[in-house]
Amino acid sequence: MKNLDYTGLDAKKVEKVVKELSQLLADFQVYYANLRGFHWNVKGDKFYQLHEYYEGQYNDAAAKVDEVAERLLQLDARPENRFSEYLKQSQLKEAGFEPEKMEGLKYILDTLKVIIAQERRVLAAAQEAEDEVTVALMDDYLTGQEKNVWMLVATLS
């Protein structure tokens, strides 16, 4: 049995959605790991605020990882679960540094640019496949992330 047999989505049209969602999953996994490192290693006079902010960001990323993986399963695809494969596929790299002052916020802003662009690719593929559920998911992600971008730009200006 296949999910697509019951949902009415065209398996051929969904292939591009799966490809783009798989890319987004890899990107979110690397982003999540980097955020955890920032949270653990932040130092300085903004420690409390940044420590809390990074935690909120990695919790958000973790929730999105789970939602994207589950959406892939709903589309009859297998989500990747090996970090070695995420590192090969992701558009992002391991940050590998302890952010000082606002460096971590700048990293998040730069990363959101990459993630938002990928979500727009998912959105376009989902619209083409008439996959309203994935469209709605990406709409929700973009709404929150564009607000986050606005707040980061205001903070860093």
PDB file of C-alpha atoms in Angstrom:
ATOM      1  CA  MET A   1       0.000   0.000   0.000  1.00  0.00           C
ATOM      2  CA  LYS A   2       1.112   3.532  -0.776  1.00  0.00           C
ATOM      3  CA  ASN A   3      -0.036   6.799   0.741  1.00  0.00           C
ATOM      4  CA  LEU A   4      -0.279   8.417  -2.682  1.00  0.00           C
ATOM      5  CA  ASP A   5      -2.830   5.785  -3.718  1.00  0.00           C
ATOM      6  CA  TYR A   6      -5.182   7.347  -1.177  1.00  0.00           C
ATOM      7  CA  THR A   7      -4.244  11.039  -1.270  1.00  0.00           C
ATOM      8  CA  GLY A   8      -4.714  11.486  -4.997  1.00  0.00           C
ATOM      9  CA  LEU A   9      -1.308  13.069  -5.574  1.00  0.00           C
ATOM     10  CA  ASP A  10       0.521  12.119  -8.770  1.00  0.00           C
ATOM     11  CA  ALA A  11       3.674  10.152  -7.914  1.00  0.00           C
ATOM     12  CA  LYS A  12       5.556  11.542 -10.917  1.00  0.00           C
ATOM     13  CA  LYS A  13       4.724  15.161 -10.027  1.00  0.00           C
ATOM     14  CA  VAL A  14       5.648  14.548  -6.391  1.00  0.00           C
ATOM     15  CA  GLU A  15       9.199  13.418  -7.293  1.00  0.00           C
ATOM     16  CA  LYS A  16      10.461  17.015  -7.483  1.00  0.00           C
ATOM     17  CA  VAL A  17       8.752  17.873  -4.185  1.00  0.00           C
ATOM     18  CA  VAL A  18      10.543  14.929  -2.568  1.00  0.00           C
ATOM     19  CA  LYS A  19      13.888  16.029  -4.026  1.00  0.00           C
ATOM     20  CA  GLU A  20      13.484  19.590  -2.757  1.00  0.00           C
ATOM     21  CA  LEU A  21      12.176  18.476   0.655  1.00  0.00           C
ATOM     22  CA  SER A  22      15.139  16.117   1.002  1.00  0.00           C
ATOM     23  CA  GLN A  23      17.469  19.037   0.351  1.00  0.00           C
ATOM     24  CA  LEU A  24      15.624  21.118   2.938  1.00  0.00           C
ATOM     25  CA  LEU A  25      15.911  18.301   5.471  1.00  0.00           C
ATOM     26  CA  ALA A  26      19.689  18.137   5.029  1.00  0.00           C
ATOM     27  CA  ASP A  27      19.952  21.915   5.348  1.00  0.00           C
ATOM     28  CA  PHE A  28      17.856  21.976   8.519  1.00  0.00           C
ATOM     29  CA  GLN A  29      19.866  19.178  10.113  1.00  0.00           C
ATOM     30  CA  VAL A  30      23.165  21.028   9.629  1.00  0.00           C
ATOM     31  CA  TYR A  31      21.574  24.297  10.742  1.00  0.00           C
ATOM     32  CA  TYR A  32      20.237  22.599  13.873  1.00  0.00           C
ATOM     33  CA  ALA A  33      23.650  21.195  14.796  1.00  0.00           C
ATOM     34  CA  ASN A  34      25.270  24.596  14.319  1.00  0.00           C
ATOM     35  CA  LEU A  35      22.640  26.266  16.492  1.00  0.00           C
ATOM     36  CA  ARG A  36      23.231  23.724  19.264  1.00  0.00           C
ATOM     37  CA  GLY A  37      26.922  24.578  19.173  1.00  0.00           C
ATOM     38  CA  PHE A  38      26.164  28.292  19.376  1.00  0.00           C
ATOM     39  CA  HIS A  39      23.852  27.703  22.335  1.00  0.00           C
ATOM     40  CA  TRP A  40      26.432  25.635  24.195  1.00  0.00           C
ATOM     41  CA  ASN A  41      29.415  27.871  23.485  1.00  0.00           C
ATOM     42  CA  VAL A  42      28.120  31.440  23.518  1.00  0.00           C
ATOM     43  CA  LYS A  43      30.072  33.845  25.710  1.00  0.00           C
ATOM     44  CA  GLY A  44      30.088  37.533  26.502  1.00  0.00           C
ATOM     45  CA  ASP A  45      27.928  40.262  27.894  1.00  0.00           C
ATOM     46  CA  LYS A  46      24.879  39.142  25.858  1.00  0.00           C
ATOM     47  CA  PHE A  47      25.227  35.550  27.097  1.00  0.00           C
ATOM     48  CA  TYR A  48      21.779  35.208  28.667  1.00  0.00           C
ATOM     49  CA  GLN A  49      19.865  36.737  25.778  1.00  0.00           C
ATOM     50  CA  LEU A  50      21.804  34.885  23.084  1.00  0.00           C
ATOM     51  CA  HIS A  51      21.800  31.569  24.977  1.00  0.00           C
ATOM     52  CA  GLU A  52      18.004  31.742  25.188  1.00  0.00           C
ATOM     53  CA  TYR A  53      17.626  32.942  21.588  1.00  0.00           C
ATOM     54  CA  TYR A  54      19.788  30.121  20.199  1.00  0.00           C
ATOM     55  CA  GLU A  55      17.778  27.593  22.183  1.00  0.00           C
ATOM     56  CA  GLY A  56      14.548  28.893  20.679  1.00  0.00           C
ATOM     57  CA  GLN A  57      16.056  28.728  17.215  1.00  0.00           C
ATOM     58  CA  TYR A  58      17.321  25.152  17.557  1.00  0.00           C
ATOM     59  CA  ASN A  59      13.989  24.023  19.023  1.00  0.00           C
ATOM     60  CA  ASP A  60      12.262  25.561  16.010  1.00  0.00           C
ATOM     61  CA  ALA A  61      14.713  23.882  13.626  1.00  0.00           C
ATOM     62  CA  ALA A  62      14.245  20.516  15.377  1.00  0.00           C
ATOM     63  CA  ALA A  63      10.472  20.755  14.974  1.00  0.00           C
ATOM     64  CA  LYS A  64      10.896  21.554  11.284  1.00  0.00           C
ATOM     65  CA  VAL A  65      13.271  18.602  10.821  1.00  0.00           C
ATOM     66  CA  ASP A  66      10.577  16.299  12.169  1.00  0.00           C
ATOM     67  CA  GLU A  67       7.810  17.880  10.079  1.00  0.00           C
ATOM     68  CA  VAL A  68       9.833  17.706   6.863  1.00  0.00           C
ATOM     69  CA  ALA A  69      10.817  14.084   7.500  1.00  0.00           C
ATOM     70  CA  GLU A  70       7.217  13.142   8.214  1.00  0.00           C
ATOM     71  CA  ARG A  71       6.035  14.948   5.084  1.00  0.00           C
ATOM     72  CA  LEU A  72       8.533  12.927   3.053  1.00  0.00           C
ATOM     73  CA  LEU A  73       7.069   9.728   4.546  1.00  0.00           C
ATOM     74  CA  GLN A  74       3.555  10.934   3.676  1.00  0.00           C
ATOM     75  CA  LEU A  75       4.783  11.341   0.086  1.00  0.00           C
ATOM     76  CA  ASP A  76       6.008   7.711   0.077  1.00  0.00           C
ATOM     77  CA  ALA A  77       9.664   8.734   0.306  1.00  0.00           C
ATOM     78  CA  ARG A  78      12.325   7.722   2.799  1.00  0.00           C
ATOM     79  CA  PRO A  79      13.892  10.624   4.685  1.00  0.00           C
ATOM     80  CA  GLU A  80      17.660  10.445   5.044  1.00  0.00           C
ATOM     81  CA  ASN A  81      18.827   9.941   8.615  1.00  0.00           C
ATOM     82  CA  ARG A  82      22.621   9.726   8.314  1.00  0.00           C
ATOM     83  CA  PHE A  83      24.459  12.884   9.272  1.00  0.00           C
ATOM     84  CA  SER A  84      27.309  11.995   6.933  1.00  0.00           C
ATOM     85  CA  GLU A  85      24.825  12.192   4.063  1.00  0.00           C
ATOM     86  CA  TYR A  86      23.405  15.492   5.311  1.00  0.00           C
ATOM     87  CA  LEU A  87      26.889  16.974   5.247  1.00  0.00           C
ATOM     88  CA  LYS A  88      27.364  15.827   1.652  1.00  0.00           C
ATOM     89  CA  GLN A  89      23.986  17.130   0.507  1.00  0.00           C
ATOM     90  CA  SER A  90      23.476  20.294   2.546  1.00  0.00           C
ATOM     91  CA  GLN A  91      24.063  23.730   1.097  1.00  0.00           C
ATOM     92  CA  LEU A  92      25.297  24.646   4.586  1.00  0.00           C
ATOM     93  CA  LYS A  93      28.553  23.734   6.266  1.00  0.00           C
ATOM     94  CA  GLU A  94      29.333  22.980   9.876  1.00  0.00           C
ATOM     95  CA  ALA A  95      29.961  26.307  11.580  1.00  0.00           C
ATOM     96  CA  GLY A  96      32.650  25.010  13.913  1.00  0.00           C
ATOM     97  CA  PHE A  97      33.162  28.245  15.818  1.00  0.00           C
ATOM     98  CA  GLU A  98      32.152  29.827  19.072  1.00  0.00           C
ATOM     99  CA  PRO A  99      30.192  32.945  18.187  1.00  0.00           C
ATOM    100  CA  GLU A 100      31.313  36.172  19.772  1.00  0.00           C
ATOM    101  CA  LYS A 101      28.869  39.006  20.355  1.00  0.00           C
ATOM    102  CA  MET A 102      26.578  39.158  17.322  1.00  0.00           C
ATOM    103  CA  GLU A 103      28.503  36.788  14.982  1.00  0.00           C
ATOM    104  CA  GLY A 104      26.010  34.000  15.608  1.00  0.00           C
ATOM    105  CA  LEU A 105      23.090  36.250  14.720  1.00  0.00           C
ATOM    106  CA  LYS A 106      24.783  37.170  11.450  1.00  0.00           C
ATOM    107  CA  TYR A 107      25.302  33.453  10.751  1.00  0.00           C
ATOM    108  CA  ILE A 108      21.588  32.824  11.396  1.00  0.00           C
ATOM    109  CA  LEU A 109      20.614  35.659   9.062  1.00  0.00           C
ATOM    110  CA  ASP A 110      22.890  34.349   6.311  1.00  0.00           C
ATOM    111  CA  THR A 111      21.601  30.806   6.840  1.00  0.00           C
ATOM    112  CA  LEU A 112      17.973  31.904   6.714  1.00  0.00           C
ATOM    113  CA  LYS A 113      18.678  33.366   3.277  1.00  0.00           C
ATOM    114  CA  VAL A 114      19.725  29.888   2.073  1.00  0.00           C
ATOM    115  CA  ILE A 115      16.867  28.102   3.828  1.00  0.00           C
ATOM    116  CA  ILE A 116      14.222  30.559   2.608  1.00  0.00           C
ATOM    117  CA  ALA A 117      15.455  30.138  -0.968  1.00  0.00           C
ATOM    118  CA  GLN A 118      15.221  26.350  -0.582  1.00  0.00           C
ATOM    119  CA  GLU A 119      11.737  26.601   0.897  1.00  0.00           C
ATOM    120  CA  ARG A 120      10.692  28.672  -2.113  1.00  0.00           C
ATOM    121  CA  ARG A 121      11.970  25.849  -4.366  1.00  0.00           C
ATOM    122  CA  VAL A 122       9.920  23.357  -2.328  1.00  0.00           C
ATOM    123  CA  LEU A 123       6.918  25.671  -2.582  1.00  0.00           C
ATOM    124  CA  ALA A 124       7.207  25.972  -6.369  1.00  0.00           C
ATOM    125  CA  ALA A 125       7.524  22.203  -6.781  1.00  0.00           C
ATOM    126  CA  ALA A 126       4.572  21.601  -4.446  1.00  0.00           C
ATOM    127  CA  GLN A 127       2.399  24.111  -6.310  1.00  0.00           C
ATOM    128  CA  GLU A 128       3.235  22.399  -9.588  1.00  0.00           C
ATOM    129  CA  ALA A 129       2.351  18.988  -8.077  1.00  0.00           C
ATOM    130  CA  GLU A 130      -0.899  20.369  -6.603  1.00  0.00           C
ATOM    131  CA  ASP A 131       0.400  19.331  -3.176  1.00  0.00           C
ATOM    132  CA  GLU A 132      -1.525  21.762  -0.978  1.00  0.00           C
ATOM    133  CA  VAL A 133      -0.268  20.242   2.282  1.00  0.00           C
ATOM    134  CA  THR A 134       3.382  20.939   1.438  1.00  0.00           C
ATOM    135  CA  VAL A 135       2.398  24.377   0.138  1.00  0.00           C
ATOM    136  CA  ALA A 136       0.743  25.163   3.482  1.00  0.00           C
ATOM    137  CA  LEU A 137       3.768  23.874   5.407  1.00  0.00           C
ATOM    138  CA  MET A 138       6.160  26.075   3.433  1.00  0.00           C
ATOM    139  CA  ASP A 139       3.826  29.063   3.770  1.00  0.00           C
ATOM    140  CA  ASP A 140       3.923  28.643   7.543  1.00  0.00           C
ATOM    141  CA  TYR A 141       7.720  28.338   7.572  1.00  0.00           C
ATOM    142  CA  LEU A 142       8.184  31.404   5.381  1.00  0.00           C
ATOM    143  CA  THR A 143       5.834  33.502   7.483  1.00  0.00           C
ATOM    144  CA  GLY A 144       7.844  32.884  10.647  1.00  0.00           C
ATOM    145  CA  GLN A 145      11.246  33.095   9.014  1.00  0.00           C
ATOM    146  CA  GLU A 146      10.569  36.362   7.221  1.00  0.00           C
ATOM    147  CA  LYS A 147       9.576  37.867  10.567  1.00  0.00           C
ATOM    148  CA  ASN A 148      12.786  36.457  12.082  1.00  0.00           C
ATOM    149  CA  VAL A 149      14.797  38.042   9.245  1.00  0.00           C
ATOM    150  CA  TRP A 150      13.170  41.415   9.919  1.00  0.00           C
ATOM    151  CA  MET A 151      14.026  41.193  13.615  1.00  0.00           C
ATOM    152  CA  LEU A 152      17.619  40.092  12.955  1.00  0.00           C
ATOM    153  CA  VAL A 153      18.175  42.879  10.434  1.00  0.00           C
ATOM    154  CA  ALA A 154      16.811  45.386  12.960  1.00  0.00           C
ATOM    155  CA  THR A 155      19.064  43.968  15.693  1.00  0.00           C
ATOM    156  CA  LEU A 156      22.193  43.947  13.535  1.00  0.00           C
ATOM    157  CA  SER A 157      21.623  47.423  12.029  1.00  0.00           C
TER     158      SER A 157
END
